[in-house]
Coordinates of C-alpha atoms and ligand atoms in Angstrom, one line a residue:
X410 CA -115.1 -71.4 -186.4
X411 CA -113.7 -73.7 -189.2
X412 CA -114.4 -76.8 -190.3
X413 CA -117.1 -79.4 -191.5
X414 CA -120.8 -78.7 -190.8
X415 CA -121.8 -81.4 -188.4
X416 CA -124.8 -82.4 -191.0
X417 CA -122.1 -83.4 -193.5
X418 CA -120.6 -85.9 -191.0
X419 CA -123.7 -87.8 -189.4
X420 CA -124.4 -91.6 -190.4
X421 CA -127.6 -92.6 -191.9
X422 CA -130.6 -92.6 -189.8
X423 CA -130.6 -96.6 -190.7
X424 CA -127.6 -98.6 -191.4
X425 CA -126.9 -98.7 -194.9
X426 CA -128.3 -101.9 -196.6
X427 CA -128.7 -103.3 -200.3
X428 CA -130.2 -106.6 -199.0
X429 CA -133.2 -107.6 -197.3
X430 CA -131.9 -110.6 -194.3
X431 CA -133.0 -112.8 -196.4
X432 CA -130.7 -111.8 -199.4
X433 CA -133.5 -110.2 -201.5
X434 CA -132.7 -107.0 -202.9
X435 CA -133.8 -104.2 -200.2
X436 CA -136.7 -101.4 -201.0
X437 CA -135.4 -97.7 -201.0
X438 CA -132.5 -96.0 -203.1
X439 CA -129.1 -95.5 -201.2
X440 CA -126.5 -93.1 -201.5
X441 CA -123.7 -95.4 -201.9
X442 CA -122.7 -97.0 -205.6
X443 CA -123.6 -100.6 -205.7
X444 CA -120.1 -102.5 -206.3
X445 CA -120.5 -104.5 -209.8
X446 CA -121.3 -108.2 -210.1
X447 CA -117.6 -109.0 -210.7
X448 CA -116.6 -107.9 -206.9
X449 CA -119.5 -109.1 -205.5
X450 CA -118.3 -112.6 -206.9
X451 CA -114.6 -112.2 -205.8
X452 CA -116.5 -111.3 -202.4
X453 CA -118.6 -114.5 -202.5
X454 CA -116.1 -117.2 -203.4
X455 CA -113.5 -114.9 -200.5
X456 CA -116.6 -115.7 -197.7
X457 CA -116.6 -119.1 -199.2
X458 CA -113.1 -119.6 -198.5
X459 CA -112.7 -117.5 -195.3
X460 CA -115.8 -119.4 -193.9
X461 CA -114.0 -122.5 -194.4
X462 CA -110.7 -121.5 -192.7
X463 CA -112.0 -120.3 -189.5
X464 CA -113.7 -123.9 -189.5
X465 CA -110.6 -125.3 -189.9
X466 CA -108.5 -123.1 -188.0
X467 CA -111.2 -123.9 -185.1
X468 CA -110.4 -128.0 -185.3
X469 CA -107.0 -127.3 -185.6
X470 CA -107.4 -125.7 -181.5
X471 CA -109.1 -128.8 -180.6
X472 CA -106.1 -131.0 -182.3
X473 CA -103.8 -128.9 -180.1
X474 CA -101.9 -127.8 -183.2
X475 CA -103.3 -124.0 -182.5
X476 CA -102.9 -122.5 -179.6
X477 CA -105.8 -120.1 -179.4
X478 CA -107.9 -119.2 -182.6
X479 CA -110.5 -115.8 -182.2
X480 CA -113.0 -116.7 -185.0
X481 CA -114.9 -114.4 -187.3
X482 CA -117.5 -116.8 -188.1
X483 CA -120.4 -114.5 -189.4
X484 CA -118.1 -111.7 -189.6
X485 CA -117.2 -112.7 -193.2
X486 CA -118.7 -110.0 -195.2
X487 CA -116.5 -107.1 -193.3
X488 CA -113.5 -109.3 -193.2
X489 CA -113.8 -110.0 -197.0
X490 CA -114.8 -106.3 -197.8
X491 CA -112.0 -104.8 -196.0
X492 CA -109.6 -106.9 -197.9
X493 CA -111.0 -106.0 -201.3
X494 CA -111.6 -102.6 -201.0
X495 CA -108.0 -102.3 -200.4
X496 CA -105.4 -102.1 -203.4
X497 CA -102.0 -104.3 -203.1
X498 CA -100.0 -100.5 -202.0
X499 CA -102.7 -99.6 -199.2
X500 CA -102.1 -100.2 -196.0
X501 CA -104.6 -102.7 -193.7
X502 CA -104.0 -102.6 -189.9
X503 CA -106.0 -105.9 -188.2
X504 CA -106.8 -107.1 -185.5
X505 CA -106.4 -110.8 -183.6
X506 CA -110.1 -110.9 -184.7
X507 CA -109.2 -110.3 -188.8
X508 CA -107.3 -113.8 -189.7
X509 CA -109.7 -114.3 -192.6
X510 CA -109.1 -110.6 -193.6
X511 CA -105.7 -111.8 -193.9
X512 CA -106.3 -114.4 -196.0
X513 CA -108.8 -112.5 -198.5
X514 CA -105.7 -110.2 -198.5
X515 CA -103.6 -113.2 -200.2
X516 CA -101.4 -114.3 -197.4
X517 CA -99.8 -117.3 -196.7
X518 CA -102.5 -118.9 -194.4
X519 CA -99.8 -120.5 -191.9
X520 CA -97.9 -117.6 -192.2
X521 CA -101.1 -115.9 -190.6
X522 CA -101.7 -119.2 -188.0
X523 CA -98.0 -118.6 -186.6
X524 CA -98.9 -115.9 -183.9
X525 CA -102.1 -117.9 -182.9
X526 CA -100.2 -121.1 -182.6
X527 CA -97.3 -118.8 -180.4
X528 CA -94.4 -119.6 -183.2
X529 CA -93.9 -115.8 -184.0
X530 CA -95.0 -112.0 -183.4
X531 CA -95.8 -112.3 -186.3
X532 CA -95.7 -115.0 -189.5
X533 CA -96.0 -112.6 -192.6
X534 CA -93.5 -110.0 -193.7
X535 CA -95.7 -107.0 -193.2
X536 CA -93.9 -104.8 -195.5
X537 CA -94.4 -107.1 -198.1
X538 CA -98.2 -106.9 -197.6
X539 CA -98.4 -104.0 -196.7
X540 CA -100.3 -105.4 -193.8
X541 CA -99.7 -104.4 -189.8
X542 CA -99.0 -107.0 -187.5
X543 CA -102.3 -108.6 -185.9
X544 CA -102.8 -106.9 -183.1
X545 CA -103.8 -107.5 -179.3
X546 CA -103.7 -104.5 -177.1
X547 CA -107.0 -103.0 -177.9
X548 CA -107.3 -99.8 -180.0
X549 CA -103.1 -99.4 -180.3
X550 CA -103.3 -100.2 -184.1
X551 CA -105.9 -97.4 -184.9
X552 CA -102.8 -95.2 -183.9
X553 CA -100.6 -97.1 -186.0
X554 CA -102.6 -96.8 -188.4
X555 CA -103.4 -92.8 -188.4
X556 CA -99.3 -92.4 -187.9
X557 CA -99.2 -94.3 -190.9
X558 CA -101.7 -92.8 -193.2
X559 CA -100.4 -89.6 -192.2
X560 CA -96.9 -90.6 -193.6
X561 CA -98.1 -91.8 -196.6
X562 CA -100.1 -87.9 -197.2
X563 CA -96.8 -86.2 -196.7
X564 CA -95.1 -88.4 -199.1
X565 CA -98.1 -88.1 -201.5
X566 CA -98.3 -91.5 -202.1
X567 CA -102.0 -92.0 -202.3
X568 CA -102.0 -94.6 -200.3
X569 CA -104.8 -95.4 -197.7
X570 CA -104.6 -97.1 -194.6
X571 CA -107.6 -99.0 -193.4
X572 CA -107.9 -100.3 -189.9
X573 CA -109.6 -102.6 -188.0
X574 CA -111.2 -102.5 -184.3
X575 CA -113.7 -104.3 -182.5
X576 CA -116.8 -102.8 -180.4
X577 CA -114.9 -102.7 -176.8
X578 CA -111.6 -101.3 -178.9
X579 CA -113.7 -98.1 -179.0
X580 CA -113.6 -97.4 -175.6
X581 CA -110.2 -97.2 -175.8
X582 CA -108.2 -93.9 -175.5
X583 CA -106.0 -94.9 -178.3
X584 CA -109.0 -95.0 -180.3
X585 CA -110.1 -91.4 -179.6
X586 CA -106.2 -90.3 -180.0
X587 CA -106.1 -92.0 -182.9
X588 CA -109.7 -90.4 -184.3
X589 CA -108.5 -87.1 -182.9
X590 CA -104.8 -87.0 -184.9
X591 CA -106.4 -88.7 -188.4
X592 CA -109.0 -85.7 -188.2
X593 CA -107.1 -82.6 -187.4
X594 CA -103.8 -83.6 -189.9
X595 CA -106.1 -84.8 -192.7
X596 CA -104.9 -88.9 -192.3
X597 CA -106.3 -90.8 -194.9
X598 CA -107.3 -93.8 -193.0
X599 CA -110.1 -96.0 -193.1
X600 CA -111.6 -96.5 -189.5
X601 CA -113.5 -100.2 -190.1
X602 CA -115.5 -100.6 -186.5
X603 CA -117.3 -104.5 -186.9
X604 CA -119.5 -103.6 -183.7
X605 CA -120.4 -107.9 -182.9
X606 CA -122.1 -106.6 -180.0
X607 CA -119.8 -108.6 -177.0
X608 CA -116.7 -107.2 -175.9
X609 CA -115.8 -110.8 -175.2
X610 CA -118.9 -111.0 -172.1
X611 CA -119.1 -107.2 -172.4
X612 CA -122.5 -106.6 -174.1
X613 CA -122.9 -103.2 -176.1
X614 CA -125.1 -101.2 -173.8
X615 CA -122.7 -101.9 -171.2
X616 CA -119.5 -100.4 -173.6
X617 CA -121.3 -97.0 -174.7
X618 CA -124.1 -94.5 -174.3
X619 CA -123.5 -93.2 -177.6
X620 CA -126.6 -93.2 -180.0
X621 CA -124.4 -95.4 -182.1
X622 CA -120.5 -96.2 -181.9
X623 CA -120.4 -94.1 -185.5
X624 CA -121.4 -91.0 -183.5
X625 CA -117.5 -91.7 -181.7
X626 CA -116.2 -89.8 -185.1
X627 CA -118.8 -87.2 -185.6
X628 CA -117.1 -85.5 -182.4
X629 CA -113.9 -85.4 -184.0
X630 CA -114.9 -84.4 -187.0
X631 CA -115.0 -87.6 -188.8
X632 CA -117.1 -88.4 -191.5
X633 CA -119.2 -91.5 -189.8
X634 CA -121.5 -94.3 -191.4
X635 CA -123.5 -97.1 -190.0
X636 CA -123.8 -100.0 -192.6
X637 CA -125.3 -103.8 -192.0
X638 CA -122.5 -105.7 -191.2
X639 CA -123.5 -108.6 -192.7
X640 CA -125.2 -107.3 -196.0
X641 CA -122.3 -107.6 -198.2
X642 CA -123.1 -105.8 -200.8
X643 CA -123.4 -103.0 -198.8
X644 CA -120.5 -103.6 -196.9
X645 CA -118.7 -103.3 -200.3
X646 CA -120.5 -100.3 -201.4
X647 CA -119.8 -98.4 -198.0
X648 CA -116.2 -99.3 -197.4
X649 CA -115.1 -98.6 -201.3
X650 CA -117.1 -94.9 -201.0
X651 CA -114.3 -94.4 -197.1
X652 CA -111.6 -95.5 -199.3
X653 CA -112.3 -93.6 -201.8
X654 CA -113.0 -90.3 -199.4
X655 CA -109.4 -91.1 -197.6
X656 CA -107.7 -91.1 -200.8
X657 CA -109.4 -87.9 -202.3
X658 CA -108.0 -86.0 -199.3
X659 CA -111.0 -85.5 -197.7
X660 CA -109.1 -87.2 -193.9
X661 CA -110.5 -90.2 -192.4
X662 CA -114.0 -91.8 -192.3
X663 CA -115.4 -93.8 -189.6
X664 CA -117.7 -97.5 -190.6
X665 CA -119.3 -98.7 -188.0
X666 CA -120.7 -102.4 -189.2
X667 CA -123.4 -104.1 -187.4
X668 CA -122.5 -107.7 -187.2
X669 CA -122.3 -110.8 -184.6
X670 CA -119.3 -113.2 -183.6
X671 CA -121.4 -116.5 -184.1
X672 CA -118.8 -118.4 -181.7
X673 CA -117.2 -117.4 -179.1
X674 CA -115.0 -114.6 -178.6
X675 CA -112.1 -117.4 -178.9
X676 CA -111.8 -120.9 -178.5
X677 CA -110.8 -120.6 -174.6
X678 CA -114.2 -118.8 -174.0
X679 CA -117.9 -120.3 -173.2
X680 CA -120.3 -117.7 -174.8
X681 CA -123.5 -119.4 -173.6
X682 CA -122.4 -118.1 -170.1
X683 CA -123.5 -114.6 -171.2
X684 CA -125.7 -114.7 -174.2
X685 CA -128.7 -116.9 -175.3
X686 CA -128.9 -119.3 -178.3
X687 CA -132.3 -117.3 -179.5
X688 CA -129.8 -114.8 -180.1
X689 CA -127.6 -116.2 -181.9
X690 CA -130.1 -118.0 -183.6
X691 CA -131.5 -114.7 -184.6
X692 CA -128.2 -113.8 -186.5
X693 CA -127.6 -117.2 -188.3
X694 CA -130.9 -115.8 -189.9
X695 CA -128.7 -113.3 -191.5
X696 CA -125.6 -115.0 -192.5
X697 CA -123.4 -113.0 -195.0
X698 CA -122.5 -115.7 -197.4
X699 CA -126.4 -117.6 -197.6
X700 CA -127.3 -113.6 -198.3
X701 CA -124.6 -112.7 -201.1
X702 CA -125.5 -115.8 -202.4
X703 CA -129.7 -115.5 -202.9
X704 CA -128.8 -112.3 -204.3
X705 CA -126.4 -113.3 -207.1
X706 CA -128.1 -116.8 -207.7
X707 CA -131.5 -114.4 -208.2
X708 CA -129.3 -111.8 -210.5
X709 CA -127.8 -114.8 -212.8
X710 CA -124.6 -113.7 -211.7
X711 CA -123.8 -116.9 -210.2
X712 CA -124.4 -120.7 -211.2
X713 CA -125.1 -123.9 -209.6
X714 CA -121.2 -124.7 -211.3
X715 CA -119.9 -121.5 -209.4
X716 CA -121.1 -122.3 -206.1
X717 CA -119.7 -125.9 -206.4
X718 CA -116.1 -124.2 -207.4
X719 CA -116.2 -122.4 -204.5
X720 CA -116.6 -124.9 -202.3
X721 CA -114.5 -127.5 -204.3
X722 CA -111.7 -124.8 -203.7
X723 CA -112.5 -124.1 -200.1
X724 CA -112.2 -128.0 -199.4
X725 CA -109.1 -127.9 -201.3
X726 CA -107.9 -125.0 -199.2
X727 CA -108.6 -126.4 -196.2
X728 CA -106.9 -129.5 -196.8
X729 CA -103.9 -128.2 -197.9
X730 CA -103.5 -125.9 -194.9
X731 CA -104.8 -129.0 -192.2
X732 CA -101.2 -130.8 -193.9
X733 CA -99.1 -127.9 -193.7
X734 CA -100.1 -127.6 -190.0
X735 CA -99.7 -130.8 -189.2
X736 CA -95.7 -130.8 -189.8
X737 CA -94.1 -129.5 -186.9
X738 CA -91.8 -126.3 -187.8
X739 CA -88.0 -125.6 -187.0
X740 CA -88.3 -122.9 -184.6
X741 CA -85.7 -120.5 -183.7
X742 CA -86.2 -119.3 -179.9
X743 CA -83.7 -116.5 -180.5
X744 CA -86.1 -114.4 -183.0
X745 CA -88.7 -114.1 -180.8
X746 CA -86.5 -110.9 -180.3
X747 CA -85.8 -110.2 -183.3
X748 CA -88.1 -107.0 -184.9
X749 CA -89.9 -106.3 -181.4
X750 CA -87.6 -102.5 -180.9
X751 CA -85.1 -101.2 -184.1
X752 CA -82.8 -101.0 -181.1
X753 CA -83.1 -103.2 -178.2
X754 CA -83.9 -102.2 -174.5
X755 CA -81.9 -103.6 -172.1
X756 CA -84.7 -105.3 -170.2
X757 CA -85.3 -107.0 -173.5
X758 CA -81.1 -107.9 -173.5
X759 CA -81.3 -109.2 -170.4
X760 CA -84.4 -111.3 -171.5
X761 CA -82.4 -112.6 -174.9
X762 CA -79.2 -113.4 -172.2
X763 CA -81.7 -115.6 -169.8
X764 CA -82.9 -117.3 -172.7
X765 CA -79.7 -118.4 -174.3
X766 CA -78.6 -119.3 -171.1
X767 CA -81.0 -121.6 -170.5
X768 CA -80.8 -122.9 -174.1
X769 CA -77.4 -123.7 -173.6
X770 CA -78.3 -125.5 -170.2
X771 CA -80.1 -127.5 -171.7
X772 CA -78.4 -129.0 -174.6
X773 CA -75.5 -129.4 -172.4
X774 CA -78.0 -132.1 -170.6
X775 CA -78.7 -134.0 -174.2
Ligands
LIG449 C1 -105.6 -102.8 -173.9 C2 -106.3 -104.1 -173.6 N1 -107.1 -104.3 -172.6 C3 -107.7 -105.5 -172.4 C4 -107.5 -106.5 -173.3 C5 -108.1 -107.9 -173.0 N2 -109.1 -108.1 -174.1 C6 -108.8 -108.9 -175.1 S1 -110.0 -109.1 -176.2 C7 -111.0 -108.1 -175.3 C8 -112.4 -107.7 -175.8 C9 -112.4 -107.0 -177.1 O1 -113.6 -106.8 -177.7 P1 -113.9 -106.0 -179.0 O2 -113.0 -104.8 -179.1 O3 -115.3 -105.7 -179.1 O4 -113.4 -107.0 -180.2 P2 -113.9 -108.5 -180.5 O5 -113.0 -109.4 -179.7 O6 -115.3 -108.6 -180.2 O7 -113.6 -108.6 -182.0 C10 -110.4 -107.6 -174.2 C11 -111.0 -106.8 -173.1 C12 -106.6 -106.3 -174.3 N3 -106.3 -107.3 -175.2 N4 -106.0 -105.1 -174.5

């Protein structure tokens, strides 16, 4: 019998955490590096900005200028981490959920708004970011993502592939395939689990019997951690020690972040139909940003000035991106099948054919 001792791959009996809920700095040594204040500043003023986003993607639904918008209120710390752990030639593989991810990656924000508002599969050029398409058939990206990682080993590349998946995604067989294939062939990818307890009215105990979903890569042979999902610094700390691990050659690693979707799963949903407020409430307690910034406020490593920046800029963001989305674009019906197969399926011909015809019906009427 080969392979890792089983010891060498188990999470931490607790999830990892640098910060108390409260943003004080937490009792106990940890295993993981704590990232330096200039990250954990990059990750502040990126929650600042990704906070406001998702508030203003939000009103944007209710203007009818969006079509549907999944937000990652509360979520901020993982989808800020997972952005800055990652360098420009790494690979990130999101999900519907990850639109703030996308942002803290530097894309366009209505580049990332055109899928959610239905304009496009997708609005960014992925190759350019090096960033998959957001995706919303549970779990497929993790094999994407493992395909991927594995590619970019046999090239020897160093590049790492980090990618995203929800609670529910890991009941998923892609998942395991996906788990199964990074671990035997080595993959260096990143597996980023932000467990926010609800598989849209799914709850967690009702998803898995698993001690905890990082015990889902322990059986493959997947190095597996549990960190607080909404302790930044610890978020950082966990996620840059995976990346790290992938890109050593040591295969894939598993994070499984404890966290909560503060609103509901999207915009068409009514959370209060299968969760309580005391809950919720419970989780505001330990929002990301208010904890980052206790913490760096407490260090000196951030000012009154610093904090008004970031908020000055987040206004400014918003504002900017409310314009842009108010103009209406030129859209091109036609692409919608553009980039979906390299070579097209005749089912999807005969879709493009319907189209065009009725395009053509119809301007023949005006
Ligand atoms: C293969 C597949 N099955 C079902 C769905 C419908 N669906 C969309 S979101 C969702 C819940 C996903 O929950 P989770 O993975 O925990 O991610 P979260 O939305 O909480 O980020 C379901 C079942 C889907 N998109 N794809």
């Amino acid at each position: 019998m080969t392979g890792p001792q089983p010891e060498t791959l188990l999470p931490s009996k607790e999830p990892v955490r640098f910060l108390t809920d409260t943003g004080a700095e937490a009792r106990g040594r940890s295993a993981y590096e704590r990232p330096g204040p200039e990250l954990l500043r990059r990750a502040y003023r990126g929650m600042v900005i990704g906070r406001r986003f998702d508030a203003q993607a939000t009103a944007l639904t209710k203007q009818g200028r969006l079509a549907v918008y999944p937000s990652s209120h509360g979520q901020e710390a993982c989808q800020v981490g997972a952005a800055l752990v990652l360098s420009d030639g790494d690979w990130l593989f999101p999900t519907y959920r990850e639109s703030v991810a996308l942002v803290a990656r530097g894309i366009d924000p209505v580049e990332v708004l055109s899928l959610l508002r239905g304009d496009a599969h997708c609005g960014y050029d992925p190759g350019r970011h090096h960033t998959a398409p957001q995706c919303t058939p549970l779990a497929t990206q993790t094999v994407h993502a493992a395909g991927l990682a594995y590619a970019e080993r046999r090239k020897g590349t160093g590049r790492v592939a980090l990618a995203c998946v929800g609670d529910g995604g890991t009941s998923e067989g892609d998942f395991h395939e996906a788990l199964n294939f990074a671990a035997v062939f080595k993959a260096p990818v990143v597996f980023l689990v932000q467990n926010n307890h609800y598989a849209i009215s799914v709850p967690l105990d009702r998803q898995t019997a698993a001690p905890s979903l990082a015990y889902k890569g322990v059986g493959y042979g997947v190095r597996s951690e549990r960190v607080d999902g909404n302790d930044p610094v610890a978020v950082l700390a966990v996620l840059s020690a995976a990346v790290e691990h992938a890109r050593s050659g040591a295969g894939p690693f598993l994070v499984e972040a404890h966290t909560y979707r503060l609103e509901a799963h999207t915009n068409a949903d009514d959370a209060s139909r299968y969760r309580s407020e005391a809950e919720a409430e419970e989780w505001r307690r330990r929002d990301p940003v208010a904890r980052l910034e206790v913490f760096l406020r407490g260090r000196g490593e951030l000012t009154d000035e610093d904090v008004a920046a970031a908020a000055a800029e987040a206004e400014e963001y918003a504002a900017r991106l409310r314009e842009r989305m108010n103009a209406d674009p030129e859209l091109v019906p036609m692409g919608l099948f553009d980039h979906v197969y390299s070579a097209p399926t005749a089912q999807l011909d005969e879709q493009r054919a319907m189209l065009r015809t009725e395009i053509e019906a119809e301007e023949a009427l005006s």
